[in-house]
Short mmCIF file of C-alpha atoms in Angstrom, two decimals:
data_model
loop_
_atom_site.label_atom_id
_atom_site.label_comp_id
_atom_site.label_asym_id
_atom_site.label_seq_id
_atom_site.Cartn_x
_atom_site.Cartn_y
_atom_site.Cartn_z
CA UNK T 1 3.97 -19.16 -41.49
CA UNK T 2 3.09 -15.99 -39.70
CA UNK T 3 4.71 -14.33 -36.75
CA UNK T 4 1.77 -15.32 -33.81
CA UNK T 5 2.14 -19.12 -35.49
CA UNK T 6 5.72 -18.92 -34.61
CA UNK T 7 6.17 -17.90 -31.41
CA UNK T 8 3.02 -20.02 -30.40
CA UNK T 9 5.52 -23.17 -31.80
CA UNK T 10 8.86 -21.73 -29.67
CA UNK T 11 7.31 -20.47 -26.63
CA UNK T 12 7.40 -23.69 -24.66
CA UNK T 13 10.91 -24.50 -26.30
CA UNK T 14 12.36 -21.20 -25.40
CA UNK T 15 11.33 -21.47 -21.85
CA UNK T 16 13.00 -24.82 -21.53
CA UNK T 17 16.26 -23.69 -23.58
CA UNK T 18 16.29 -20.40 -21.06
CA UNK T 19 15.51 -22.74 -18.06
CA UNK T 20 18.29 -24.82 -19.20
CA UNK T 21 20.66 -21.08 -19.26
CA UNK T 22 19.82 -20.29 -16.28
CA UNK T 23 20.89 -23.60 -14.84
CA UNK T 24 24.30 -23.90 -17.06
CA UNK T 25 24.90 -20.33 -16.36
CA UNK T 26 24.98 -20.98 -12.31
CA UNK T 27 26.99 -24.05 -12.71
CA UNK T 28 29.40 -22.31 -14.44
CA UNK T 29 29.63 -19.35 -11.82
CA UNK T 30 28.87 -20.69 -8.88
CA UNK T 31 31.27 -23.74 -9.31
CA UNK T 32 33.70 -22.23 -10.98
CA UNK T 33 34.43 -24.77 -13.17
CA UNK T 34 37.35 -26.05 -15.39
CA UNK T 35 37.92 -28.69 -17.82
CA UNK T 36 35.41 -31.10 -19.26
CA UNK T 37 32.97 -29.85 -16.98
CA UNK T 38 33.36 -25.80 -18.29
CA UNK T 39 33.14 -26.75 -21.44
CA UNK T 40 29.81 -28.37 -20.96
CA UNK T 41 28.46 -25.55 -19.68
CA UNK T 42 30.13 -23.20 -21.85
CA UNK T 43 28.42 -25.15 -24.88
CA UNK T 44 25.10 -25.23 -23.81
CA UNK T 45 25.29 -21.21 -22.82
CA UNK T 46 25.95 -20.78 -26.08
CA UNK T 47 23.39 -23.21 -27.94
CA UNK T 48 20.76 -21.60 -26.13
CA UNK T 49 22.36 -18.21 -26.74
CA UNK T 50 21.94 -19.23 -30.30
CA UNK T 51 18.48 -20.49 -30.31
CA UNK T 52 17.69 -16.94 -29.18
CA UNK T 53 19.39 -15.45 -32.05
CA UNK T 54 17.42 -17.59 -34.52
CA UNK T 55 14.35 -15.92 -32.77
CA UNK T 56 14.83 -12.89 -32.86
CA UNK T 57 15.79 -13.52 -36.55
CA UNK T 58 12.77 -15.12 -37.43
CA UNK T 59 10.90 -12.69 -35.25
CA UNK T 60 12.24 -9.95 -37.79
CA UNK T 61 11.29 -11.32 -40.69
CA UNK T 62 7.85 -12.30 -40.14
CA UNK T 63 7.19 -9.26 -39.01
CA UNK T 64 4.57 -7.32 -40.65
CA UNK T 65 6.03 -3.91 -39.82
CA UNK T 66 9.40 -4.99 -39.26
CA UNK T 67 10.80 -1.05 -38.52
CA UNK T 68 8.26 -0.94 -35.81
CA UNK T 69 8.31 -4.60 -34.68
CA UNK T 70 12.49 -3.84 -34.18
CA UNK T 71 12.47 -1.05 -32.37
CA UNK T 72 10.06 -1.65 -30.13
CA UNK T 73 12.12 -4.89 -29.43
CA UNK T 74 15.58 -2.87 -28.73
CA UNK T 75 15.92 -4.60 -25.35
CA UNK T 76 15.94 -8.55 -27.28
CA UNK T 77 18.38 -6.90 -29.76
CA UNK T 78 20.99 -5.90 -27.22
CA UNK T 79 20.70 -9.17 -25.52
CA UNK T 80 21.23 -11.20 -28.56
CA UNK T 81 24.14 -8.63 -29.92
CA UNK T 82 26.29 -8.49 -26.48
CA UNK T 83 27.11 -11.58 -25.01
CA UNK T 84 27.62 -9.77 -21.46
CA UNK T 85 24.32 -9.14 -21.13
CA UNK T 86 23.02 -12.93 -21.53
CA UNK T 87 21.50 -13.47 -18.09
CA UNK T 88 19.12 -10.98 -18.60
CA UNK T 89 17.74 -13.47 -21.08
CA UNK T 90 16.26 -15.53 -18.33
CA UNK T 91 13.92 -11.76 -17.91
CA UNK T 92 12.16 -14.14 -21.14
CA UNK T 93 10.79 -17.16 -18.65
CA UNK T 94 8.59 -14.69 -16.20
CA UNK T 95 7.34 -13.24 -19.14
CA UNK T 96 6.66 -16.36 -20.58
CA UNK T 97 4.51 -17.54 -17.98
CA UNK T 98 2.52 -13.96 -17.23
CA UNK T 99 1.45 -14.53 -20.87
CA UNK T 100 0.85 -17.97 -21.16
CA UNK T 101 -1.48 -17.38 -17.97
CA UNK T 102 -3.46 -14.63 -18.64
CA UNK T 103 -7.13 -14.40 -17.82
CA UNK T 104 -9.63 -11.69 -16.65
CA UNK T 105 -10.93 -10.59 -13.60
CA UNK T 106 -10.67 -11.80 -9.85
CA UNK T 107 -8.77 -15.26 -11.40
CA UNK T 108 -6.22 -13.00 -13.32
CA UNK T 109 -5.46 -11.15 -10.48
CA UNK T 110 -4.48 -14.24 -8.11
CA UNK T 111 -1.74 -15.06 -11.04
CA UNK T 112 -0.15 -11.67 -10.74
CA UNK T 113 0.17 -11.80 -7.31
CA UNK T 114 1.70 -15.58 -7.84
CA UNK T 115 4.07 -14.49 -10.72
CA UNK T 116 5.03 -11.00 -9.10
CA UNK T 117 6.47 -13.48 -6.31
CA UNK T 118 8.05 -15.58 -8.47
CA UNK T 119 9.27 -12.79 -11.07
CA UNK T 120 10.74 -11.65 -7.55
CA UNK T 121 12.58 -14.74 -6.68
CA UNK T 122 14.04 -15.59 -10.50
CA UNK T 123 15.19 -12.01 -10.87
CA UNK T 124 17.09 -12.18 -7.69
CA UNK T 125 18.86 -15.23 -8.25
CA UNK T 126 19.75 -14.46 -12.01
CA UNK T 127 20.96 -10.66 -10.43
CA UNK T 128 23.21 -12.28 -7.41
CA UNK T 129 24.82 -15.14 -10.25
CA UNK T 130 25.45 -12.12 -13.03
CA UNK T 131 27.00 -9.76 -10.71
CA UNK T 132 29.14 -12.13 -8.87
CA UNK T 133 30.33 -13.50 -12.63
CA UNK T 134 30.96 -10.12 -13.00
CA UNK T 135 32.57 -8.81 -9.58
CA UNK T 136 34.37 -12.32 -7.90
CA UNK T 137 38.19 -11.20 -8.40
CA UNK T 138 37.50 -7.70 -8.91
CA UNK T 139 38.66 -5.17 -5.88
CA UNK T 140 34.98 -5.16 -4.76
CA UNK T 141 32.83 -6.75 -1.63
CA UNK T 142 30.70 -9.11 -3.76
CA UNK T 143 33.06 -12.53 -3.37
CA UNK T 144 30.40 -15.05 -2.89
CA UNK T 145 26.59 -16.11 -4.25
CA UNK T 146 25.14 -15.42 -0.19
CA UNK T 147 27.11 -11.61 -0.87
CA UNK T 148 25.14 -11.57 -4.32
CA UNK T 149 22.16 -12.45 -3.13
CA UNK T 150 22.17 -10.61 0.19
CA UNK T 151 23.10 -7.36 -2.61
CA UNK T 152 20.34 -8.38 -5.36
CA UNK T 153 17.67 -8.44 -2.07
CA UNK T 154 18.16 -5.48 -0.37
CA UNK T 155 18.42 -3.76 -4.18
CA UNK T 156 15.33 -5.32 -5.81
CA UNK T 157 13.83 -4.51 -2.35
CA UNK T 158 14.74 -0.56 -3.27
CA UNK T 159 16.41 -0.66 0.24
CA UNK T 160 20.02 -0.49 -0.15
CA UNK T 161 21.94 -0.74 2.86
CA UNK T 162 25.48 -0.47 0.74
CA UNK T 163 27.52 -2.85 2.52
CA UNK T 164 27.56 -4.25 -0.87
CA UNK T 165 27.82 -2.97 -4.25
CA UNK T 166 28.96 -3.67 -7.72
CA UNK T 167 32.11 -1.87 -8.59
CA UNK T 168 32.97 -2.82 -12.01
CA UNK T 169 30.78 -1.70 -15.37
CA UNK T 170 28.91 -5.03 -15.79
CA UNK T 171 28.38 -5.61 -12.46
CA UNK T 172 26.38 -1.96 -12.10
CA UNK T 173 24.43 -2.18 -15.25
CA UNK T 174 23.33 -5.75 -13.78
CA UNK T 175 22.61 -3.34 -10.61
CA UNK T 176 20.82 -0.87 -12.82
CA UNK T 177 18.48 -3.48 -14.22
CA UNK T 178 17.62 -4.98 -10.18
CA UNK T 179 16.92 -1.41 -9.65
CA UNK T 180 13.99 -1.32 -13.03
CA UNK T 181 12.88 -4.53 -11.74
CA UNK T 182 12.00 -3.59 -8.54
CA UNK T 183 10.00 -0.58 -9.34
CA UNK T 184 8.11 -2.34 -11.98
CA UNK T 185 7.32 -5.46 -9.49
CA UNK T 186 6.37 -2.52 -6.82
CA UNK T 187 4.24 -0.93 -9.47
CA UNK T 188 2.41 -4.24 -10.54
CA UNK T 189 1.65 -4.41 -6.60
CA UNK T 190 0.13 -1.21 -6.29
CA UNK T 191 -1.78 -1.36 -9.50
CA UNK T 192 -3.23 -5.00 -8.20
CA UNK T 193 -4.36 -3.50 -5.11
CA UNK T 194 -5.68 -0.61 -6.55
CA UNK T 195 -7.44 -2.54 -9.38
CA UNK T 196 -8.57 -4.53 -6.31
CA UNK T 197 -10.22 -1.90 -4.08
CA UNK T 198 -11.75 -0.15 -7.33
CA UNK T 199 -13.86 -3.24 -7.56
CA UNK T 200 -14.38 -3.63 -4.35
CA UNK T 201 -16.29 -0.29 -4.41
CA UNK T 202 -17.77 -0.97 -7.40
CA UNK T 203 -19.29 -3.97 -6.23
CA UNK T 204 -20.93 -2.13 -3.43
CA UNK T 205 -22.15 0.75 -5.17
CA UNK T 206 -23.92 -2.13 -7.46
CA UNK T 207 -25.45 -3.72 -4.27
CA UNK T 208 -26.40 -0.49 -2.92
CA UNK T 209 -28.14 0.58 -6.72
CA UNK T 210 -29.74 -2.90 -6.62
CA UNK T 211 -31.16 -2.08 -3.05
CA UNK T 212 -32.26 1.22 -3.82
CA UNK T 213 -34.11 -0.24 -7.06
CA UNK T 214 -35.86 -3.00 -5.21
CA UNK T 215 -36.87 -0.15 -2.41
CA UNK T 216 -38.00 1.80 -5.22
CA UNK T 217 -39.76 -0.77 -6.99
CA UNK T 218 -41.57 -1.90 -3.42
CA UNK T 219 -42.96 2.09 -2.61
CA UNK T 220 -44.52 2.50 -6.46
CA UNK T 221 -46.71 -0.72 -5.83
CA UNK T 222 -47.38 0.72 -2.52
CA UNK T 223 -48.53 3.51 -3.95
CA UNK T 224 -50.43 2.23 -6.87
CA UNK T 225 -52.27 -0.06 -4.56
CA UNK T 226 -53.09 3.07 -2.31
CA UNK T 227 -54.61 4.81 -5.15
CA UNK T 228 -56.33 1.74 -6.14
CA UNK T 229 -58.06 1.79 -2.49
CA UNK T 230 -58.81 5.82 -2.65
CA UNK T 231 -60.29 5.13 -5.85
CA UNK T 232 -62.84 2.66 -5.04
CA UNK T 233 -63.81 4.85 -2.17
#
């Protein structure tokens, strides 16, 4: 089996065991749960933590450059290696999906508007539930999942207001991560419109060649059949 036969296999699986993190992982938070309950959660964070690991694994050694193929997949390393860093993981689904959809043209470009809205939404809610895991207790103003969302909004958003922040080390490299997101999301916008206008122009300079030939085309029979006429007479 090669690497592109694999991940065609786990794609769909992956998505569903990250769906299912992303769900587990907000239980857990949100609800702060204990007893039978935790420890459902708790065990199904880490099966799907470990059906990760066994990608990446795999990933590795199909690999036909496997030095290249690993570091230009630092990022999935880290998020296997440190546990901390496991709702990032969910980053996997939106990427997913982009890839799963992708086309050409006018039809493409309707999907990245759709996905940059719903990249937009997921990373929000996976930002406010990691940095409240992280903050809830600490000395800091992010206590509840309306503070953590209000905070991953106005941060994805590049706004900022600062009436809340992150103050512990998990909690800011959760913020640092918002803060990549929502420059890259901005950047996808401005390259859509962009890509959009270009062919907008292009279109019309098309119309206006096709014009021009047709104009062109009309004036040499015009003046073929002139000559015709001066010739005969």
């Amino acid at each position: 089996m090669d690497q592109q036969r694999w991940q065609k296999l786990v794609d769909w699986p992956l998505a569903i065991a990250a769906l299912a993190f992303l769900i587990a992982y907000s239980w857990q938070v949100i609800g702060e749960l204990t007893g039978t309950a935790a420890a459902i959660a708790e065990t199904i964070i880490w099966f799907t933590w470990g059906l990760f690991v066994i990608d990446y694994v795999v990933n590795l050694c199909l690999a036909q450059q496997r030095w290249r193929w690993f570091y230009t997949h630092l990022l999935d390393l880290v998020i296997v290696v440190l546990p901390m860093l496991r709702p990032l993981r969910l980053l996997r689904l939106v990427t997913l999906l982009a890839v799963l959809q992708r086309t050409a043209g006018a039809a493409f470009r309707g999907r990245v508007i759709l996905y940059v809205i719903g990249a937009s939404l997921l990373l929000v809610w996976v930002a406010a539930v990691a940095v409240l895991d992280a903050e809830r207790g600490q000395d800091g103003s992010i206590q509840t999942i309306g503070d953590g969302l209000w905070w991953a909004f106005v941060t994805i958003t590049t706004v900022g207001y600062g009436d809340f922040f992150p103050v512990t080390s998990t909690g800011q490299l959760v913020a640092v991560g918002v803060m990549i997101g929502g420059i890259a999301l901005i950047g996808v916008v401005t390259a859509t419109l962009a890509s959009w206008i270009v062919e907008m122009v292009g279109e019309s300079d098309k119309q206006e060649e096709a014009a021009t030939k047709v104009e062109m085309e009309v004036l040499t029979s015009e003046i073929r059949a002139l000559r015709e006429a001066l010739s005969r007479s």
